[in-house]
Amino acid sequence: MKDLFADLNEVQKQAVSTIEGPLMIIAGAGSGKTRVLTYRIAHLIDKGVDSFNILALTFTNKAAREMKERISLLIGGTEAKNLWMGTFHSVFARILRAEAIKLGFPSNFTIYDQQDCINVIKKIINELQLDTDIYKPKQVLGRISSYKNNLITVRAYFNNPELIQADTAAMRPKIGNIYQAYVERCFKSGAMDFDDLLLRTNELLTRFPESLAKYQDRFRYIMVDEYQDTNHSQYLIVKALASRFENICVVGDDAQSIYAFRGANIKNILNFKKDYPDAKIIPLEQNYRSTQIIVEAANEVIAKNRDQLEKNVWTQNPSGDKIPVYRALSDADEANYVASEIFSLKMSQQKKNKNFAILYRTNAQSRAIEEALRKKNISYKVFGGLSFYQRKEIKDLLAYLRVLVNPKDQEALLRIINYPARGIGDTTVNKLIVGADQQQKSLDEILNQIELLGNSLGINKPTIDKLANFWTMIKSFQVLLKTENVYEVAMKVAVTSGILKTLKEDDTPEGISRVENIQELLNSLQGFVDEQTQLDEGDSSLNFFLENIALASDLDSRDEHDDKVSLMTIHLAKGLEFPVVFIVGLEENLFPSQMSLNTRQELEEERRLFYVALTRAQEKAYFTYATTRFRWGKIVEGEPSRFLEEICEKHLEILNISFTNTIRNHSGLNSDLFADDFAPRYPKSSDPVYKKLKGQIKPPQNLKSISNAKLANPVGGSVANLKIGDYVLHDRFGKGKVVSIEGDPENAKALINFENEGDKKLLLKFAKLKVLG
DNA sequence: CTTCGGAATTTTTTT
DNA sequence: AATTCCGAAG
């Protein structure tokens, strides 16, 4: 066993060796937090603590896996095997599987992702005959989610006049009814959403003292990483579990709290000392990651925030390069600058692709950058955005698998009942739903007896047969599942259901890629089976596979051996580090986001986000912004982000025109700003409620948007005379050859064969093509 | 019941 | 620009 203390500084040693009682480690950016955590766990085990009694909650599953590996290396042997490590969601999902029956859920409950939730809410809003302009499904879900995260159940909601009052004041008095219907429907479907995984865990621990005792006894040592981003629900779980032994160690940095929008409560970390008056607090302030310039610049920005714990992050590292600031003329220009900078650093300093990260505020920004990197043949990987498992074809096949595991999963069932098309239309589906409602049965129970019940539901004979056939097919898959492994079953499903056949009929590039995606899903099932069967206590059930997917994040698939530039949102970059980091799109209304300018709290979160972004960089950071950018199908003008102003100029290397000349005076926030945390949100004037109630009120004009007509049409003479056989250059698709042209001159479309992208049909008016000579 | 095409709507961040 | 929604024709 290796000497655990040899490569730690004094403060880190203290943090590692304090193992009893409550402890809060305030870990500044780059201060060796992960090292402390791993060593601390290794130290615990070294001191004779059974790894079975340790619970460590991390932010991603991948972080957990890696930490576990490192611990195994430190202590050797298989001691670390029993460690329970993972995200809140995955750890408690596992516990809930074992305990679900107590809560009235089947142990094979489904986990609904956000899209599933939104679909359920949409249906409810329609059924209640409410207006989806006022009750926007996504917003409603956000509201429900925040209730759940604050442990406000439906009953608690209706018992709380203040909440009802707040929603009524916001012109949305029916939120409670939607909430109620939503919870009922999830329950009937045997489904939990992400928030339920935490809420129901709380329910389990409060309603069943014996369960509480069991897990308190098991988890004698608890560690929570990224504590600043826990929400109230998570906070209560931790508190309940830790209350017996109080061996609770939380690690976090209030300056890096960036998930308030999904309920994270920065007060959890700010109030730790109140919860545990005996708590030791150890600040880790020495940064080992970044150059002095980067650390100082980051400190300058974060200092503008009012709500924070005092700390002083410093470094002994070399001072390093100034941070270049590039002012781009457009998003494409910005992307090209980044790409050529990467190219030249690779040449001059032998850097690898994987040494670079490009960080942005919104996923949509990746497009322009991808294009620029492709042009320079720099290989990259985009994280986040629309993930593999959210693609339609994947969700379709997964829906079949979900129904096999949990036939009550209504969302999945409705998704596949007529896909591929088998003549079961909306009319029939509605009859089924109404029938199920009247008879107090679930859809699968109706389908089980469809031949008996169909007539009384007003379904005609041929349709009954179709339903019966469909259901027999599902049943046959279920039988198969008893003897065959999940890969074989999924394969069978893909073929027998007709999914593969339907997809193969489409031979457009998109269609072909859909088939490939299905293939990839099948491969990953195969991989899952192989992996799980090799493990001693592997679980190769379909149920477990689906759970893994539901809770997987895109980051979990990150492979350090892959030599690729990483593109991701700043949120996703939390906890990572890269030698060179580009922070792009530093413009007002983009970063800080337009949506975050209403309250001081929101603006401060954007600033923390900036802090996170900058502190990812080890050797060199770059800032870029664009004066015009393609957004929402329009060209929009932008001005430099206020965050650039907040950094002392001596740390910056202004590459072209000084932004300080162009910067406006940011008076700070928009109108009625200093809204309090819990003040009810009154609808803004742009809110549809106002339009509905008071007739057409003009929304505030976006001052910055320029009419499309002038700029987006640089066709000029050249493209107007486009002929078949011409070679053209497209902003995104690159070089291509014109195959055909159709339509009147005003709205002419051209079919173009692009070298890298295949055939595309483009409207010339918008395509911004350059004809190559 | 299905399919197709035009219209409307949309953009923050995610376990 | 891209996705989703909706209505009409088949």
mmCIF file of N, CA, C and O (backbone and C1' of nucleotides) in Angstrom, chain A residues 89 262 361 363 418 423 425 427-428 553 569 632, chain B residues 1-3 6 8-15:
data_model
loop_
_atom_site.group_PDB
_atom_site.id
_atom_site.type_symbol
_atom_site.label_atom_id
_atom_site.label_comp_id
_atom_site.label_asym_id
_atom_site.label_seq_id
_atom_site.Cartn_x
_atom_site.Cartn_y
_atom_site.Cartn_z
ATOM 1 N N HIS A 89 -28.891 10.250 -8.475
ATOM 2 C CA HIS A 89 -29.974 9.616 -9.205
ATOM 3 C C HIS A 89 -29.743 8.120 -9.361
ATOM 4 O O HIS A 89 -30.645 7.320 -9.142
ATOM 5 N N ARG A 262 -32.079 24.084 -12.055
ATOM 6 C CA ARG A 262 -32.780 22.824 -11.825
ATOM 7 C C ARG A 262 -32.869 22.536 -10.335
ATOM 8 O O ARG A 262 -32.893 21.396 -9.903
ATOM 9 N N ARG A 361 -21.937 28.671 -24.251
ATOM 10 C CA ARG A 361 -23.065 28.784 -23.334
ATOM 11 C C ARG A 361 -24.239 27.913 -23.775
ATOM 12 O O ARG A 361 -24.958 27.364 -22.958
ATOM 13 N N ASN A 363 -25.878 24.958 -26.627
ATOM 14 C CA ASN A 363 -25.527 23.876 -27.534
ATOM 15 C C ASN A 363 -25.533 24.290 -28.999
ATOM 16 O O ASN A 363 -24.736 23.796 -29.786
ATOM 17 N N ASN A 418 -48.794 2.252 -32.726
ATOM 18 C CA ASN A 418 -48.993 2.378 -34.168
ATOM 19 C C ASN A 418 -47.695 2.751 -34.883
ATOM 20 O O ASN A 418 -47.696 3.421 -35.899
ATOM 21 N N GLY A 423 -52.233 0.536 -38.736
ATOM 22 C CA GLY A 423 -53.666 0.768 -38.850
ATOM 23 C C GLY A 423 -54.395 0.964 -37.532
ATOM 24 O O GLY A 423 -55.586 0.707 -37.427
ATOM 25 N N GLY A 425 -55.264 3.919 -35.411
ATOM 26 C CA GLY A 425 -55.185 5.375 -35.436
ATOM 27 C C GLY A 425 -55.600 6.030 -34.130
ATOM 28 O O GLY A 425 -55.910 5.354 -33.149
ATOM 29 N N THR A 427 -58.279 7.541 -33.315
ATOM 30 C CA THR A 427 -59.636 7.224 -32.882
ATOM 31 C C THR A 427 -59.634 5.985 -31.997
ATOM 32 O O THR A 427 -60.212 5.978 -30.915
ATOM 33 N N THR A 428 -58.971 4.948 -32.505
ATOM 34 C CA THR A 428 -58.920 3.701 -31.749
ATOM 35 C C THR A 428 -58.203 3.893 -30.419
ATOM 36 O O THR A 428 -58.675 3.438 -29.371
ATOM 37 N N SER A 553 -25.129 10.218 -18.680
ATOM 38 C CA SER A 553 -24.952 11.528 -19.287
ATOM 39 C C SER A 553 -23.959 11.360 -20.421
ATOM 40 O O SER A 553 -23.227 10.381 -20.483
ATOM 41 N N THR A 569 -20.927 22.453 -23.638
ATOM 42 C CA THR A 569 -21.377 23.618 -22.887
ATOM 43 C C THR A 569 -20.542 23.719 -21.620
ATOM 44 O O THR A 569 -19.939 22.743 -21.174
ATOM 45 N N TRP A 632 -31.584 32.088 -34.341
ATOM 46 C CA TRP A 632 -33.020 32.029 -34.634
ATOM 47 C C TRP A 632 -33.287 32.333 -36.096
ATOM 48 O O TRP A 632 -34.229 33.040 -36.446
ATOM 49 P P DC B 1 -58.791 5.183 -37.100
ATOM 50 O "O5'" DC B 1 -58.181 5.011 -38.585
ATOM 51 C "C5'" DC B 1 -57.782 3.735 -38.973
ATOM 52 C "C4'" DC B 1 -56.615 3.847 -39.909
ATOM 53 C "C3'" DC B 1 -55.397 4.583 -39.333
ATOM 54 O "O3'" DC B 1 -54.213 3.947 -39.806
ATOM 55 C "C1'" DC B 1 -56.193 5.733 -41.222
ATOM 56 P P DT B 2 -52.777 4.419 -39.403
ATOM 57 O "O5'" DT B 2 -52.074 4.852 -40.760
ATOM 58 C "C5'" DT B 2 -52.808 4.780 -41.978
ATOM 59 C "C4'" DT B 2 -51.954 5.360 -43.078
ATOM 60 C "C3'" DT B 2 -50.612 5.963 -42.674
ATOM 61 O "O3'" DT B 2 -49.673 5.710 -43.713
ATOM 62 C "C1'" DT B 2 -52.029 7.662 -43.530
ATOM 63 P P DT B 3 -48.173 6.139 -43.600
ATOM 64 O "O5'" DT B 3 -48.050 7.280 -44.705
ATOM 65 C "C5'" DT B 3 -48.937 7.275 -45.821
ATOM 66 C "C4'" DT B 3 -48.826 8.612 -46.528
ATOM 67 C "C3'" DT B 3 -47.509 9.355 -46.285
ATOM 68 O "O3'" DT B 3 -47.103 9.942 -47.514
ATOM 69 C "C1'" DT B 3 -49.304 10.725 -45.654
ATOM 70 P P DG B 6 -45.613 22.816 -49.853
ATOM 71 O "O5'" DG B 6 -46.292 23.922 -48.947
ATOM 72 C "C5'" DG B 6 -47.717 24.082 -48.956
ATOM 73 C "C4'" DG B 6 -48.153 24.596 -47.608
ATOM 74 C "C3'" DG B 6 -47.397 25.849 -47.149
ATOM 75 O "O3'" DG B 6 -48.348 26.748 -46.626
ATOM 76 C "C1'" DG B 6 -47.243 24.170 -45.497
ATOM 77 P P DA B 8 -49.485 30.486 -40.102
ATOM 78 O "O5'" DA B 8 -48.884 29.902 -38.744
ATOM 79 C "C5'" DA B 8 -49.552 28.846 -38.069
ATOM 80 C "C4'" DA B 8 -48.676 28.350 -36.954
ATOM 81 C "C3'" DA B 8 -48.067 29.467 -36.103
ATOM 82 O "O3'" DA B 8 -48.272 29.115 -34.754
ATOM 83 C "C1'" DA B 8 -46.374 28.000 -36.873
ATOM 84 P P DT B 9 -48.019 30.143 -33.604
ATOM 85 O "O5'" DT B 9 -46.752 29.496 -32.894
ATOM 86 C "C5'" DT B 9 -46.683 28.078 -32.756
ATOM 87 C "C4'" DT B 9 -45.283 27.704 -32.319
ATOM 88 C "C3'" DT B 9 -44.586 28.779 -31.474
ATOM 89 O "O3'" DT B 9 -44.028 28.154 -30.332
ATOM 90 C "C1'" DT B 9 -43.204 28.106 -33.256
ATOM 91 P P DT B 10 -43.451 28.967 -29.117
ATOM 92 O "O5'" DT B 10 -41.990 28.364 -29.003
ATOM 93 C "C5'" DT B 10 -41.747 27.007 -29.399
ATOM 94 C "C4'" DT B 10 -40.292 26.868 -29.803
ATOM 95 C "C3'" DT B 10 -39.317 27.739 -28.995
ATOM 96 O "O3'" DT B 10 -38.213 26.935 -28.667
ATOM 97 C "C1'" DT B 10 -38.958 28.067 -31.257
ATOM 98 P P DT B 11 -38.004 26.206 -27.353
ATOM 99 O "O5'" DT B 11 -36.871 26.890 -26.526
ATOM 100 C "C5'" DT B 11 -36.781 28.280 -26.425
ATOM 101 C "C4'" DT B 11 -35.326 28.580 -26.530
ATOM 102 C "C3'" DT B 11 -35.009 30.072 -26.550
ATOM 103 O "O3'" DT B 11 -34.381 30.466 -25.305
ATOM 104 C "C1'" DT B 11 -33.831 28.843 -28.252
ATOM 105 P P DT B 12 -34.415 29.060 -24.074
ATOM 106 O "O5'" DT B 12 -32.871 28.945 -23.716
ATOM 107 C "C5'" DT B 12 -31.888 29.457 -24.452
ATOM 108 C "C4'" DT B 12 -30.687 28.635 -24.106
ATOM 109 C "C3'" DT B 12 -30.912 27.154 -23.837
ATOM 110 O "O3'" DT B 12 -29.767 26.470 -24.256
ATOM 111 C "C1'" DT B 12 -30.338 28.269 -21.815
ATOM 112 P P DT B 13 -29.503 25.033 -24.188
ATOM 113 O "O5'" DT B 13 -28.886 25.015 -22.740
ATOM 114 C "C5'" DT B 13 -27.507 24.782 -22.574
ATOM 115 C "C4'" DT B 13 -27.183 24.760 -21.111
ATOM 116 C "C3'" DT B 13 -27.638 23.483 -20.429
ATOM 117 O "O3'" DT B 13 -26.579 22.571 -20.453
ATOM 118 C "C1'" DT B 13 -28.021 25.446 -19.091
ATOM 119 P P DT B 14 -26.789 21.186 -21.150
ATOM 120 O "O5'" DT B 14 -27.204 20.330 -19.888
ATOM 121 C "C5'" DT B 14 -26.353 20.255 -18.763
ATOM 122 C "C4'" DT B 14 -26.967 19.285 -17.777
ATOM 123 C "C3'" DT B 14 -27.307 17.916 -18.357
ATOM 124 O "O3'" DT B 14 -27.078 16.940 -17.357
ATOM 125 C "C1'" DT B 14 -29.268 18.902 -17.536
ATOM 126 P P DT B 15 -26.649 15.494 -17.802
ATOM 127 O "O5'" DT B 15 -26.964 14.658 -16.481
ATOM 128 C "C5'" DT B 15 -26.247 14.925 -15.294
ATOM 129 C "C4'" DT B 15 -27.067 14.441 -14.126
ATOM 130 C "C3'" DT B 15 -27.543 12.988 -14.234
ATOM 131 O "O3'" DT B 15 -27.304 12.334 -12.990
ATOM 132 C "C1'" DT B 15 -29.383 14.414 -13.859
#
